[in-house]
mmCIF file of C-alpha atoms in Angstrom:
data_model
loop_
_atom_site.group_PDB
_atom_site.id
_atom_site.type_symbol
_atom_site.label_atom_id
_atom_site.label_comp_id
_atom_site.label_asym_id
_atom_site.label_seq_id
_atom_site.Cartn_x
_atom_site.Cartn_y
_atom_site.Cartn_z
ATOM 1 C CA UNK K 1 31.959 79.039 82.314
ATOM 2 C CA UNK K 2 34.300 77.008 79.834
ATOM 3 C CA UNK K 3 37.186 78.809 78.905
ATOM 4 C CA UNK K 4 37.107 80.096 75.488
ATOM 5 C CA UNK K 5 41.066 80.356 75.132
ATOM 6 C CA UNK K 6 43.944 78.668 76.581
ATOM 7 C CA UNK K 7 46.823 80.964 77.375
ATOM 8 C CA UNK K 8 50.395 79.402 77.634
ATOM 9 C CA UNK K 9 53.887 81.040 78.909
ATOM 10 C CA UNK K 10 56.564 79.173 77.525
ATOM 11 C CA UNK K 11 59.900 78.929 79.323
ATOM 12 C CA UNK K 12 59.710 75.861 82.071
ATOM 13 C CA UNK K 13 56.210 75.373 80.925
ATOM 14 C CA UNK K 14 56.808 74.587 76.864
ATOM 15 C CA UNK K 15 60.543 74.487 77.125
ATOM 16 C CA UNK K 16 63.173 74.029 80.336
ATOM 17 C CA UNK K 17 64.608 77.740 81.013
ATOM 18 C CA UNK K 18 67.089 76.891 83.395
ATOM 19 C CA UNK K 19 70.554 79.430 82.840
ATOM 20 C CA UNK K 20 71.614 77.818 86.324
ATOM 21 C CA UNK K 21 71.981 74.349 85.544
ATOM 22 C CA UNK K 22 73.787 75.202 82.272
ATOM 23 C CA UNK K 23 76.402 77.803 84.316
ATOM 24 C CA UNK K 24 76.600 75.067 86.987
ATOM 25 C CA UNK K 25 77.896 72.209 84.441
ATOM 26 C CA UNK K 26 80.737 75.124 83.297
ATOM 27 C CA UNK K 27 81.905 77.040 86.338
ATOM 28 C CA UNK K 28 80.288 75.022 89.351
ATOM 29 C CA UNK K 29 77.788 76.430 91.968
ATOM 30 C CA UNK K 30 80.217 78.397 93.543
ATOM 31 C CA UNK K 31 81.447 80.527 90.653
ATOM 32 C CA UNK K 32 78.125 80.199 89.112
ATOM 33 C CA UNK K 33 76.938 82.698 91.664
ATOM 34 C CA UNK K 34 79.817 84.971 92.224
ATOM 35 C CA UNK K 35 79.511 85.735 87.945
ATOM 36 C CA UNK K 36 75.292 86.436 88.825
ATOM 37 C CA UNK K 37 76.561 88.272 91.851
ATOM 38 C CA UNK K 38 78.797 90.504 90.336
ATOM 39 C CA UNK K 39 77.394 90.988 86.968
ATOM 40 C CA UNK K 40 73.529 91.277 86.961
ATOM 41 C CA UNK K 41 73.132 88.740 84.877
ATOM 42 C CA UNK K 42 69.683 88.240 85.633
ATOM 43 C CA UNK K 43 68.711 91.878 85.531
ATOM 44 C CA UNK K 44 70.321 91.873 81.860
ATOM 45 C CA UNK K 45 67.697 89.458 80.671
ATOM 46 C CA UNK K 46 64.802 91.434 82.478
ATOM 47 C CA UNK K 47 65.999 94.338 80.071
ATOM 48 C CA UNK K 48 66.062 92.247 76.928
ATOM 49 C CA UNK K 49 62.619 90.679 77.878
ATOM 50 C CA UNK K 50 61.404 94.376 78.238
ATOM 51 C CA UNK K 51 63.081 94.712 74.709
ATOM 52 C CA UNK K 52 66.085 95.816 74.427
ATOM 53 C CA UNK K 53 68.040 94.266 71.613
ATOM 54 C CA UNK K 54 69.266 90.581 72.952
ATOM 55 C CA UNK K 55 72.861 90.396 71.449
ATOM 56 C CA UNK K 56 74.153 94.365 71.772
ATOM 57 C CA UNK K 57 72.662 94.093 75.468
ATOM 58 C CA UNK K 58 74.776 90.904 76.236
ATOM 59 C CA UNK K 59 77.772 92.469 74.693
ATOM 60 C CA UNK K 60 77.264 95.703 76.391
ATOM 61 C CA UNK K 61 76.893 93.901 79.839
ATOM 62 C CA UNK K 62 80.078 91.851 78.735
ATOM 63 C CA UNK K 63 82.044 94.884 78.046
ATOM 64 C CA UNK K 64 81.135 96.214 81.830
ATOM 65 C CA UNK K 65 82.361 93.207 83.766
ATOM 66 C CA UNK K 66 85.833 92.173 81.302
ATOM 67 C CA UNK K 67 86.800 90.355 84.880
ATOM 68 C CA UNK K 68 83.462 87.846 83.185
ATOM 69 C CA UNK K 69 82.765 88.815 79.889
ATOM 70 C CA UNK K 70 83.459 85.237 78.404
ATOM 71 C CA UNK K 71 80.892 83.915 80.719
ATOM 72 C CA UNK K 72 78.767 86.991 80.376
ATOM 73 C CA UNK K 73 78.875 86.263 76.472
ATOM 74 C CA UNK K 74 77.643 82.412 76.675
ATOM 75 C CA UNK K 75 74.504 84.257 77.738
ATOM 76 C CA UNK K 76 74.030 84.965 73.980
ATOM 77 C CA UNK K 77 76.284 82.439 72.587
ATOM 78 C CA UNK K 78 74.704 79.145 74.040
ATOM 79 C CA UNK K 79 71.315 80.889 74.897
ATOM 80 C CA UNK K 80 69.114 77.909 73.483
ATOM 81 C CA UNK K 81 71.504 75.719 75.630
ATOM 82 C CA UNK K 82 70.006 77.341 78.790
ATOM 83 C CA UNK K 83 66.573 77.231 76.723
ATOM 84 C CA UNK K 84 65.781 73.696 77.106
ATOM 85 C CA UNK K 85 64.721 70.383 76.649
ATOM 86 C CA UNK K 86 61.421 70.420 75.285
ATOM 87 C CA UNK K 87 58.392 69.682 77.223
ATOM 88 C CA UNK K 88 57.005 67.200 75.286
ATOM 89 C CA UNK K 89 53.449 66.395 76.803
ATOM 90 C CA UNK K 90 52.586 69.997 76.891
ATOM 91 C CA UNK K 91 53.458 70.260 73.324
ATOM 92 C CA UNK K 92 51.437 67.489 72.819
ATOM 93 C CA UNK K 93 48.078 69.786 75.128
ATOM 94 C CA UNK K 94 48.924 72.877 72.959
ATOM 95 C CA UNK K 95 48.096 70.491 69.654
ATOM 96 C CA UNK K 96 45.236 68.922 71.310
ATOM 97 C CA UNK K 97 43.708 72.187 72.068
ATOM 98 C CA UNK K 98 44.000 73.320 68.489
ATOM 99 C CA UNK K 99 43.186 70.652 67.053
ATOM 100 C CA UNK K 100 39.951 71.194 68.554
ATOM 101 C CA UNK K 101 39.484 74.257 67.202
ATOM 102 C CA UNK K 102 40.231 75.979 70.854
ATOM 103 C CA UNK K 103 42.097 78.691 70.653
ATOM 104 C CA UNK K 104 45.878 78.904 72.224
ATOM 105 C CA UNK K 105 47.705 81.791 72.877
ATOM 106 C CA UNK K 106 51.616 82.312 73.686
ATOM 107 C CA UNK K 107 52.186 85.125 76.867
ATOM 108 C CA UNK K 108 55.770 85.149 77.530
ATOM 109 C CA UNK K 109 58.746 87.246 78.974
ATOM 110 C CA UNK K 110 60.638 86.985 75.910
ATOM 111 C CA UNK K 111 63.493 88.769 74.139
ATOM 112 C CA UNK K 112 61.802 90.197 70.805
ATOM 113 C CA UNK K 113 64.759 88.704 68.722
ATOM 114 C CA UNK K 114 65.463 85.763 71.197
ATOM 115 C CA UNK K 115 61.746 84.812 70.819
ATOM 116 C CA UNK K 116 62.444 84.858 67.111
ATOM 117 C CA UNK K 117 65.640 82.819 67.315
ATOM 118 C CA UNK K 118 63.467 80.207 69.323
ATOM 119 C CA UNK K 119 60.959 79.636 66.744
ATOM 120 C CA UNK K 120 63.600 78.413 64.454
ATOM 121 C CA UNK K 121 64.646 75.652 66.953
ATOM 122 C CA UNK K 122 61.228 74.844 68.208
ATOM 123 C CA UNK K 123 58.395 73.970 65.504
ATOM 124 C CA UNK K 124 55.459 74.364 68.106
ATOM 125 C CA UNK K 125 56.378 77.964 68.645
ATOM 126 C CA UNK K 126 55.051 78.611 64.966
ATOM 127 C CA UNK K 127 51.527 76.658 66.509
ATOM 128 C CA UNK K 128 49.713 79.923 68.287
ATOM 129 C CA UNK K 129 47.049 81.147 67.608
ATOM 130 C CA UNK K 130 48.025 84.845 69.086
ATOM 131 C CA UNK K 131 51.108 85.772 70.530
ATOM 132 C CA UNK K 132 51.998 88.696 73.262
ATOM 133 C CA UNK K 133 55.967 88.387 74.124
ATOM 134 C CA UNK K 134 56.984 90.839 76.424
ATOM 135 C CA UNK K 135 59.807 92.120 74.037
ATOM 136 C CA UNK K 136 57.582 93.419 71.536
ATOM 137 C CA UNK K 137 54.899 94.668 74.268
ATOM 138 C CA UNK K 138 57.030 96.603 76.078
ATOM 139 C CA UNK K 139 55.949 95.251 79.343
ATOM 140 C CA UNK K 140 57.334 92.250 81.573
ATOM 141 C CA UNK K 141 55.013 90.071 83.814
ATOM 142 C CA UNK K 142 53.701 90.674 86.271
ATOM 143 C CA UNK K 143 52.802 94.139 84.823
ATOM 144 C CA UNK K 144 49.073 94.115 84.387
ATOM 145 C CA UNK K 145 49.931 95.771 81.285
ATOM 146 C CA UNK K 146 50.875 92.763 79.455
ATOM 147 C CA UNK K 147 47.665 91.256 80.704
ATOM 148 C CA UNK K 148 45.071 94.057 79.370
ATOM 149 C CA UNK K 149 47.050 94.243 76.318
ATOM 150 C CA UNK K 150 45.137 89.994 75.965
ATOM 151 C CA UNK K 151 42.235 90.832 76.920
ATOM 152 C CA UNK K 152 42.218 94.161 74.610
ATOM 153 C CA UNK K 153 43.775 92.133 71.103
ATOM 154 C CA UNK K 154 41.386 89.323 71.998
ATOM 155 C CA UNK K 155 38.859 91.034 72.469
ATOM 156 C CA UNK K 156 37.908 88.014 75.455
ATOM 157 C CA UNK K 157 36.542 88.903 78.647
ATOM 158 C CA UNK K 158 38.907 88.069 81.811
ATOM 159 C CA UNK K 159 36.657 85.259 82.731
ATOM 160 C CA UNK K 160 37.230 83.394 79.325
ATOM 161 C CA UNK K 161 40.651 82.893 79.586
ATOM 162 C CA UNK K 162 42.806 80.147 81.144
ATOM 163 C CA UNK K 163 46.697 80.211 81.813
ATOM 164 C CA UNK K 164 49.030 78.379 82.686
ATOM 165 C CA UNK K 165 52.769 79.459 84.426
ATOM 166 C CA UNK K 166 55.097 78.492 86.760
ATOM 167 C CA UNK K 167 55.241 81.826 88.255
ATOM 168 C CA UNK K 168 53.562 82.082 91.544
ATOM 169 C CA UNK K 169 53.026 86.010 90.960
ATOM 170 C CA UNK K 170 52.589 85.668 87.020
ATOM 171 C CA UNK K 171 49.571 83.331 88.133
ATOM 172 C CA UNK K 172 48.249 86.189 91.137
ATOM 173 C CA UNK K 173 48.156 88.820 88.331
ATOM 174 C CA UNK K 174 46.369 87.107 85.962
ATOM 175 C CA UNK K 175 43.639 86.089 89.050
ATOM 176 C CA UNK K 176 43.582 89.439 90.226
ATOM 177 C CA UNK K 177 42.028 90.072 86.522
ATOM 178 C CA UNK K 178 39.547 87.513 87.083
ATOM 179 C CA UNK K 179 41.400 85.345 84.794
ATOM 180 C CA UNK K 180 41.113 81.610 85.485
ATOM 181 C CA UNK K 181 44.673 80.185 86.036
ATOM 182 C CA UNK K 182 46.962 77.215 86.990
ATOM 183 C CA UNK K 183 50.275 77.134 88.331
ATOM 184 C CA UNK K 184 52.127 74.820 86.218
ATOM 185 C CA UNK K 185 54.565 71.965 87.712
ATOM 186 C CA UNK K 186 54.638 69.496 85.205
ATOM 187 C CA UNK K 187 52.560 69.169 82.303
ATOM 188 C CA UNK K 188 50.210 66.538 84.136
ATOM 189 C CA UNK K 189 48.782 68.689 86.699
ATOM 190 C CA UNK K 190 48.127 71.160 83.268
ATOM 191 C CA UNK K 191 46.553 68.842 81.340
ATOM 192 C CA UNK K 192 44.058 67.448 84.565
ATOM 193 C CA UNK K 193 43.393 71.138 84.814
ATOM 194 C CA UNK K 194 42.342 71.470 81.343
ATOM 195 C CA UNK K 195 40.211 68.376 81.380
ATOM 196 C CA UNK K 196 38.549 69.853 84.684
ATOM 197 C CA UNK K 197 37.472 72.862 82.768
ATOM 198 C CA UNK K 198 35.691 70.556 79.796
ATOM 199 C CA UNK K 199 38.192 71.574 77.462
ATOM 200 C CA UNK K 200 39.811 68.246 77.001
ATOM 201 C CA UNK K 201 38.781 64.394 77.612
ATOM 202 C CA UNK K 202 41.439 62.596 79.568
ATOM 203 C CA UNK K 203 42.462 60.721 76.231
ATOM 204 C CA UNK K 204 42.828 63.866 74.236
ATOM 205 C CA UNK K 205 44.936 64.922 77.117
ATOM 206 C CA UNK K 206 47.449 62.068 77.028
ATOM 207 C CA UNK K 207 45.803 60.776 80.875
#
């Protein structure tokens, strides 16, 4: 069957999320990993994308590790920094799809206020139809929770839905549901996918 929604995550599939590349160009590679080493920086953002409150949570993970807490603190201070560039020609497939009348959705692992903070830099996050970040869910992919709670606000079966992530387990989960899904690499591959389902003609998806 033809999908009857279009489900997007957003970080390296609407926008770069890289925090890597941007504590690379300050500290180098090699510091770079003693500061995620030491400090959990990555476990920090899991707890903010679960919903805990994005700045107090950087600050309180700052004030644990004063040995890093500058660096620790970019985390908040130049967070759109590590929350880019744009991906322009899946920008472009979200307003193709819409403009169509098909429905897009937004299911991301996203800080509540950091999600909110990103729609005022990005214009195409105020674009979805429907939106379930895991911040204000309460549950972080790939939880199946975040997945019924789609299908349940929907109100779409499993089999209507299409997503796209770059997420090899995000993807399993959603499959597992009897989702249909496609593990994004660059918006090309997406946009073949969605003109393989008969969602989009190859000129409507920039092919």
């Amino acid at each position: 069957m033809t999908p009857e929604a279009v489900v997007f995550d957003i970080g390296n599939v609407l926008i770069g999320w890289d925090p890597e590349r941007f504590y690379d160009g300050r500290l180098g590679e090699e510091r770079r990993k003693a500061l995620f080493a030491e400090t959990g920086l990555e476990e920090m953002n899991l707890r903010v994308d679960a919903g805990a409150a994005f700045r107090a949570t950087v600050e309180a993970q700052a004030a644990m590790h004063p040995e890093w807490a500058e660096q620790i603190l970019w985390w908040y201070e130049h967070w759109i920094e590590m929350a880019s560039p744009r991906i322009e020609g899946s920008i472009a497939l979200l307003r193709s799809l819409r403009a169509k009348g098909i429905p897009v959705f937004a299911l991301s692992n996203f800080g509540d206020d950091s999600f909110a903070y990103a729609q005022t830099q990005y214009d195409f996050l105020a674009e979805f139809d429907r939106y379930y970040i895991s911040g204000r869910i309460g549950a972080i992919k790939p939880d199946p929770a975040i997945y019924a709670a789609v299908e349940q606000d929907s109100g779409l079966a499993p089999q209507a839905l299409i997503f796209a992530d770059d997420r090899p387990q995000n993807i399993d989960a959603a499959l597992s549901r009897g989702w249909k899904a496609h593990l994004f690499t660059d918006w090309t591959g997406w946009a073949q996918r969605l003109v393989d389902e008969g969602l989009l003609t190859h000129k409507e998806a920039g092919l």
